[in-house]
PDB file of C-alpha atoms in Angstrom:
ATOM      1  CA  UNK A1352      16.309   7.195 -12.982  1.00  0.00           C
ATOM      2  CA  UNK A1353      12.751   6.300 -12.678  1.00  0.00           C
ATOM      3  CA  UNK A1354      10.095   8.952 -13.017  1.00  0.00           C
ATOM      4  CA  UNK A1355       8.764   8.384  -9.445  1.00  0.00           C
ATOM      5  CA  UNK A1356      10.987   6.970  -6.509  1.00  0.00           C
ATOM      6  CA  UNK A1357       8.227   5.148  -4.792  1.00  0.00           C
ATOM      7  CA  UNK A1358       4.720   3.970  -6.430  1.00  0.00           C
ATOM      8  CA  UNK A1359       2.610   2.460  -4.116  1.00  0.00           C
ATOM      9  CA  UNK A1360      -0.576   0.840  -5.536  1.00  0.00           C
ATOM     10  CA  UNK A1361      -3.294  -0.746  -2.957  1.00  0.00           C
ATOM     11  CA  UNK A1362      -5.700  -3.068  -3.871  1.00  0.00           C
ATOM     12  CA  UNK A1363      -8.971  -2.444  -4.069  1.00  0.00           C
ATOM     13  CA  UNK A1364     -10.527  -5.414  -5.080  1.00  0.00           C
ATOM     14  CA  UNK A1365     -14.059  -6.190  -4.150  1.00  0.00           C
ATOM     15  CA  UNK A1366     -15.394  -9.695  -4.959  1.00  0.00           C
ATOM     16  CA  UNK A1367     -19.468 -10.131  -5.523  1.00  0.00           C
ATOM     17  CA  UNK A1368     -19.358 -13.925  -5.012  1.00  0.00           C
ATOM     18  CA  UNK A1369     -17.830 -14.053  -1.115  1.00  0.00           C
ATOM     19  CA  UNK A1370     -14.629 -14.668  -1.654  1.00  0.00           C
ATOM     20  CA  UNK A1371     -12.028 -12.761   0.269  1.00  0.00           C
ATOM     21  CA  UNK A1372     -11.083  -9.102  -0.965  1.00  0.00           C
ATOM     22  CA  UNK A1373      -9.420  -6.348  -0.197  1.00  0.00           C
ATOM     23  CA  UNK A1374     -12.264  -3.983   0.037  1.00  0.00           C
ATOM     24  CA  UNK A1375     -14.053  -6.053   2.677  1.00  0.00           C
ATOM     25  CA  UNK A1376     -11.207  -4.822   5.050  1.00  0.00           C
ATOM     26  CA  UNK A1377     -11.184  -0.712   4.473  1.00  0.00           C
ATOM     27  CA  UNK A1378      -8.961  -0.753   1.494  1.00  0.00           C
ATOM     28  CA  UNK A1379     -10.614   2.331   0.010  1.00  0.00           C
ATOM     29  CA  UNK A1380     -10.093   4.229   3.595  1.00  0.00           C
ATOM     30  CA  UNK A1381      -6.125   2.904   3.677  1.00  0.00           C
ATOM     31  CA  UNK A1382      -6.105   4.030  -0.078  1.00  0.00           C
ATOM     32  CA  UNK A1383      -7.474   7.678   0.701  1.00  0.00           C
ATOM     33  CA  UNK A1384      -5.665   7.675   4.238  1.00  0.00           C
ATOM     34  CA  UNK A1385      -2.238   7.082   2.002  1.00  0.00           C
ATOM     35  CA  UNK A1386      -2.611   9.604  -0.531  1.00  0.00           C
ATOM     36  CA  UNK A1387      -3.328  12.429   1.566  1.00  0.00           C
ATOM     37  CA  UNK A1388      -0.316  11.683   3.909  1.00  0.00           C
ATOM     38  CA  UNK A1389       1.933  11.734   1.248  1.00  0.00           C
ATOM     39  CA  UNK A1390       0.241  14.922  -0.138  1.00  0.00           C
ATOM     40  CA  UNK A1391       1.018  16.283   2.927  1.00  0.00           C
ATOM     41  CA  UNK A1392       4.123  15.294   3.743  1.00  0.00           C
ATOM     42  CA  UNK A1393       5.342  16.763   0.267  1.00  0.00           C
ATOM     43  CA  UNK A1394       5.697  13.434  -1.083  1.00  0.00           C
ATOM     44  CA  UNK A1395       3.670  13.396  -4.217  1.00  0.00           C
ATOM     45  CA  UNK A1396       4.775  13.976  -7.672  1.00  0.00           C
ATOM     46  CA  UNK A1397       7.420  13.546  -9.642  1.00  0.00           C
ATOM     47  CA  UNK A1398      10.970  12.427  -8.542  1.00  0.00           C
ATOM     48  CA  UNK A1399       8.318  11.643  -5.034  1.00  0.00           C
ATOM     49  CA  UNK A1400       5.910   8.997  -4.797  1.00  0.00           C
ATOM     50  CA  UNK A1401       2.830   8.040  -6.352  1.00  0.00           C
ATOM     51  CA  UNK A1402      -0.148   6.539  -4.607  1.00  0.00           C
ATOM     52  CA  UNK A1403      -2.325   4.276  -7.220  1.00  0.00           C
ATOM     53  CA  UNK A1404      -5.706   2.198  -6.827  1.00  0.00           C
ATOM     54  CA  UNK A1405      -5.316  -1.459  -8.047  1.00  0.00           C
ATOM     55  CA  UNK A1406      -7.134  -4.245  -9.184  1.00  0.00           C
ATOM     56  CA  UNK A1407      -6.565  -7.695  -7.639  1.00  0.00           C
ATOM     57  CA  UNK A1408      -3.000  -8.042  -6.832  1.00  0.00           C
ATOM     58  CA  UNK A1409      -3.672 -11.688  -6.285  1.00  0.00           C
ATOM     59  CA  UNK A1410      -2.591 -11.819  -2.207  1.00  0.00           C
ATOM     60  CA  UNK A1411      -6.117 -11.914  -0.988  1.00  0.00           C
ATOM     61  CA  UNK A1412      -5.642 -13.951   2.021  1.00  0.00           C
ATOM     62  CA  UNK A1413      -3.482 -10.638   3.496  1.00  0.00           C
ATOM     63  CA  UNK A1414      -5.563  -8.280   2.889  1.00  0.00           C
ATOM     64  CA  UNK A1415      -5.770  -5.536   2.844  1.00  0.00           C
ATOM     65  CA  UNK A1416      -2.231  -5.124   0.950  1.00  0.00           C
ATOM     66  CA  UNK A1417      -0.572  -2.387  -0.806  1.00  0.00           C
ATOM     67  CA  UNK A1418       3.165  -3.187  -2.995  1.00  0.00           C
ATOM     68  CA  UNK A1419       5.565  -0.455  -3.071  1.00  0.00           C
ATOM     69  CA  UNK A1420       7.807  -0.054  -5.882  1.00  0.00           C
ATOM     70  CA  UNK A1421      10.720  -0.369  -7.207  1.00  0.00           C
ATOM     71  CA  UNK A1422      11.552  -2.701  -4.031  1.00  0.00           C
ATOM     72  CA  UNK A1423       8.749  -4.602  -4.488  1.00  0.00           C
ATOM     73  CA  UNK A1424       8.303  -4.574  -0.871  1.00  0.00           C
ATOM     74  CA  UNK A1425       4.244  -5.918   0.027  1.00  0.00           C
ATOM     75  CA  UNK A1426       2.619  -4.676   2.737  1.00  0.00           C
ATOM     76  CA  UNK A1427      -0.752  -5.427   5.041  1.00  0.00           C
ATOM     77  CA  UNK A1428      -2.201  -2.671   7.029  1.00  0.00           C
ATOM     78  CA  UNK A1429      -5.046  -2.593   9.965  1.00  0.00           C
ATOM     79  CA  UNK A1430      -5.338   1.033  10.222  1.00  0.00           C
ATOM     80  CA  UNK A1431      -4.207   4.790   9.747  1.00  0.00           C
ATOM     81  CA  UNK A1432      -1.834   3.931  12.190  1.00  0.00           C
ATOM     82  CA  UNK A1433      -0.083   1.486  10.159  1.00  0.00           C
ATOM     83  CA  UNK A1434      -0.462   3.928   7.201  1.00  0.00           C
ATOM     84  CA  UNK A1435       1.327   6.065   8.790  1.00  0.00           C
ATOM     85  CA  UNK A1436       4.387   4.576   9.586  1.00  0.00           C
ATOM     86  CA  UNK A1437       4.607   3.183   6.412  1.00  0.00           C
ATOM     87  CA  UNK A1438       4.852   6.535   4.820  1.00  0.00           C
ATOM     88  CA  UNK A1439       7.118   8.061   7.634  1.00  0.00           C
ATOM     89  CA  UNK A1440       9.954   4.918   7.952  1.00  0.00           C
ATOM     90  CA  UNK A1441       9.425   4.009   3.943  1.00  0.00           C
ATOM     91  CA  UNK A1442       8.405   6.600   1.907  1.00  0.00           C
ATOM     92  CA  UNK A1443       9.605   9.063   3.523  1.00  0.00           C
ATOM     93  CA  UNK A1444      13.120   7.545   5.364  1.00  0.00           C
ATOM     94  CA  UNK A1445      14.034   4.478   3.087  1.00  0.00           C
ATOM     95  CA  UNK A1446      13.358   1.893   5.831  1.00  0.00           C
ATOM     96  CA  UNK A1447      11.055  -0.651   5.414  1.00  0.00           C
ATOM     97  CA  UNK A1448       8.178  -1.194   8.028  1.00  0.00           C
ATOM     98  CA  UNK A1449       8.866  -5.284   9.175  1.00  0.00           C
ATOM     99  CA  UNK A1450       5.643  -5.350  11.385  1.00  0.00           C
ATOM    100  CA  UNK A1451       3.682  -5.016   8.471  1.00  0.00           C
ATOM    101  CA  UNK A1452       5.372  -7.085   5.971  1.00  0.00           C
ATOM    102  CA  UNK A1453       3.080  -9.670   4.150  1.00  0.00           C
ATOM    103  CA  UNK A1454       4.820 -13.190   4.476  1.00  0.00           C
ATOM    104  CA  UNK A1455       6.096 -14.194   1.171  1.00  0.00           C
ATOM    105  CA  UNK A1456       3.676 -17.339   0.858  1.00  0.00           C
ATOM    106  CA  UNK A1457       0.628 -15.530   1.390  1.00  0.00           C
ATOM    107  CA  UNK A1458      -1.461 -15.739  -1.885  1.00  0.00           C
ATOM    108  CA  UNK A1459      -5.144 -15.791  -3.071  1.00  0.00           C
TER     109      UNK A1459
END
């Protein structure tokens, strides 16, 4: 059994030379927004879920994203809102959210 059941990390990226980035769409906010839902939703710790910060995930062009494992399912968010229900329908109920699923050729 794995020490966690989800991990969620979000990207937050920030590129000095223009290029697209996580960060230049609120990632830090979705981050923060994420963690404290979970927190309070009795989520967080072990056997729970774990909300990390990541580097480039390499899926620029959907950003912002976040990846939850183990499914390896890879999301992109607009707002709170869309935090939200992620953590409610996947985190917290097993389903994934489809609305917010990033299309499997989106890349850098």
């Amino acid at each position: 059994m794995s020490y966690y059941k989800h991990h969620v990390f979000f990207c937050l990226n920030q590129r000095d030379n223009g290029e697209a980035s996580c960060m230049q769409h609120a990632a830090q906010e979705g981050f923060a927004h994420c963690k404290a839902q979970v927190k309070a939703a009795g989520l967080a710790g072990p056997g729970g879920v774990r909300v990390n910060k990541a580097g480039c995930l390499d899926r620029c062009a959907g950003g912002p994203v976040a990846v939850v494992y183990p499914e390896g399912v890879w999301y992109t968010y607009v707002d709170e809102h869309d935090i939200d229900e992620i953590v409610e329908s996947h985190l917290k109920n097993g389903q994934p959210v489809e609305r917010l699923l990033l299309p499997p050729n989106v890349g850098r």
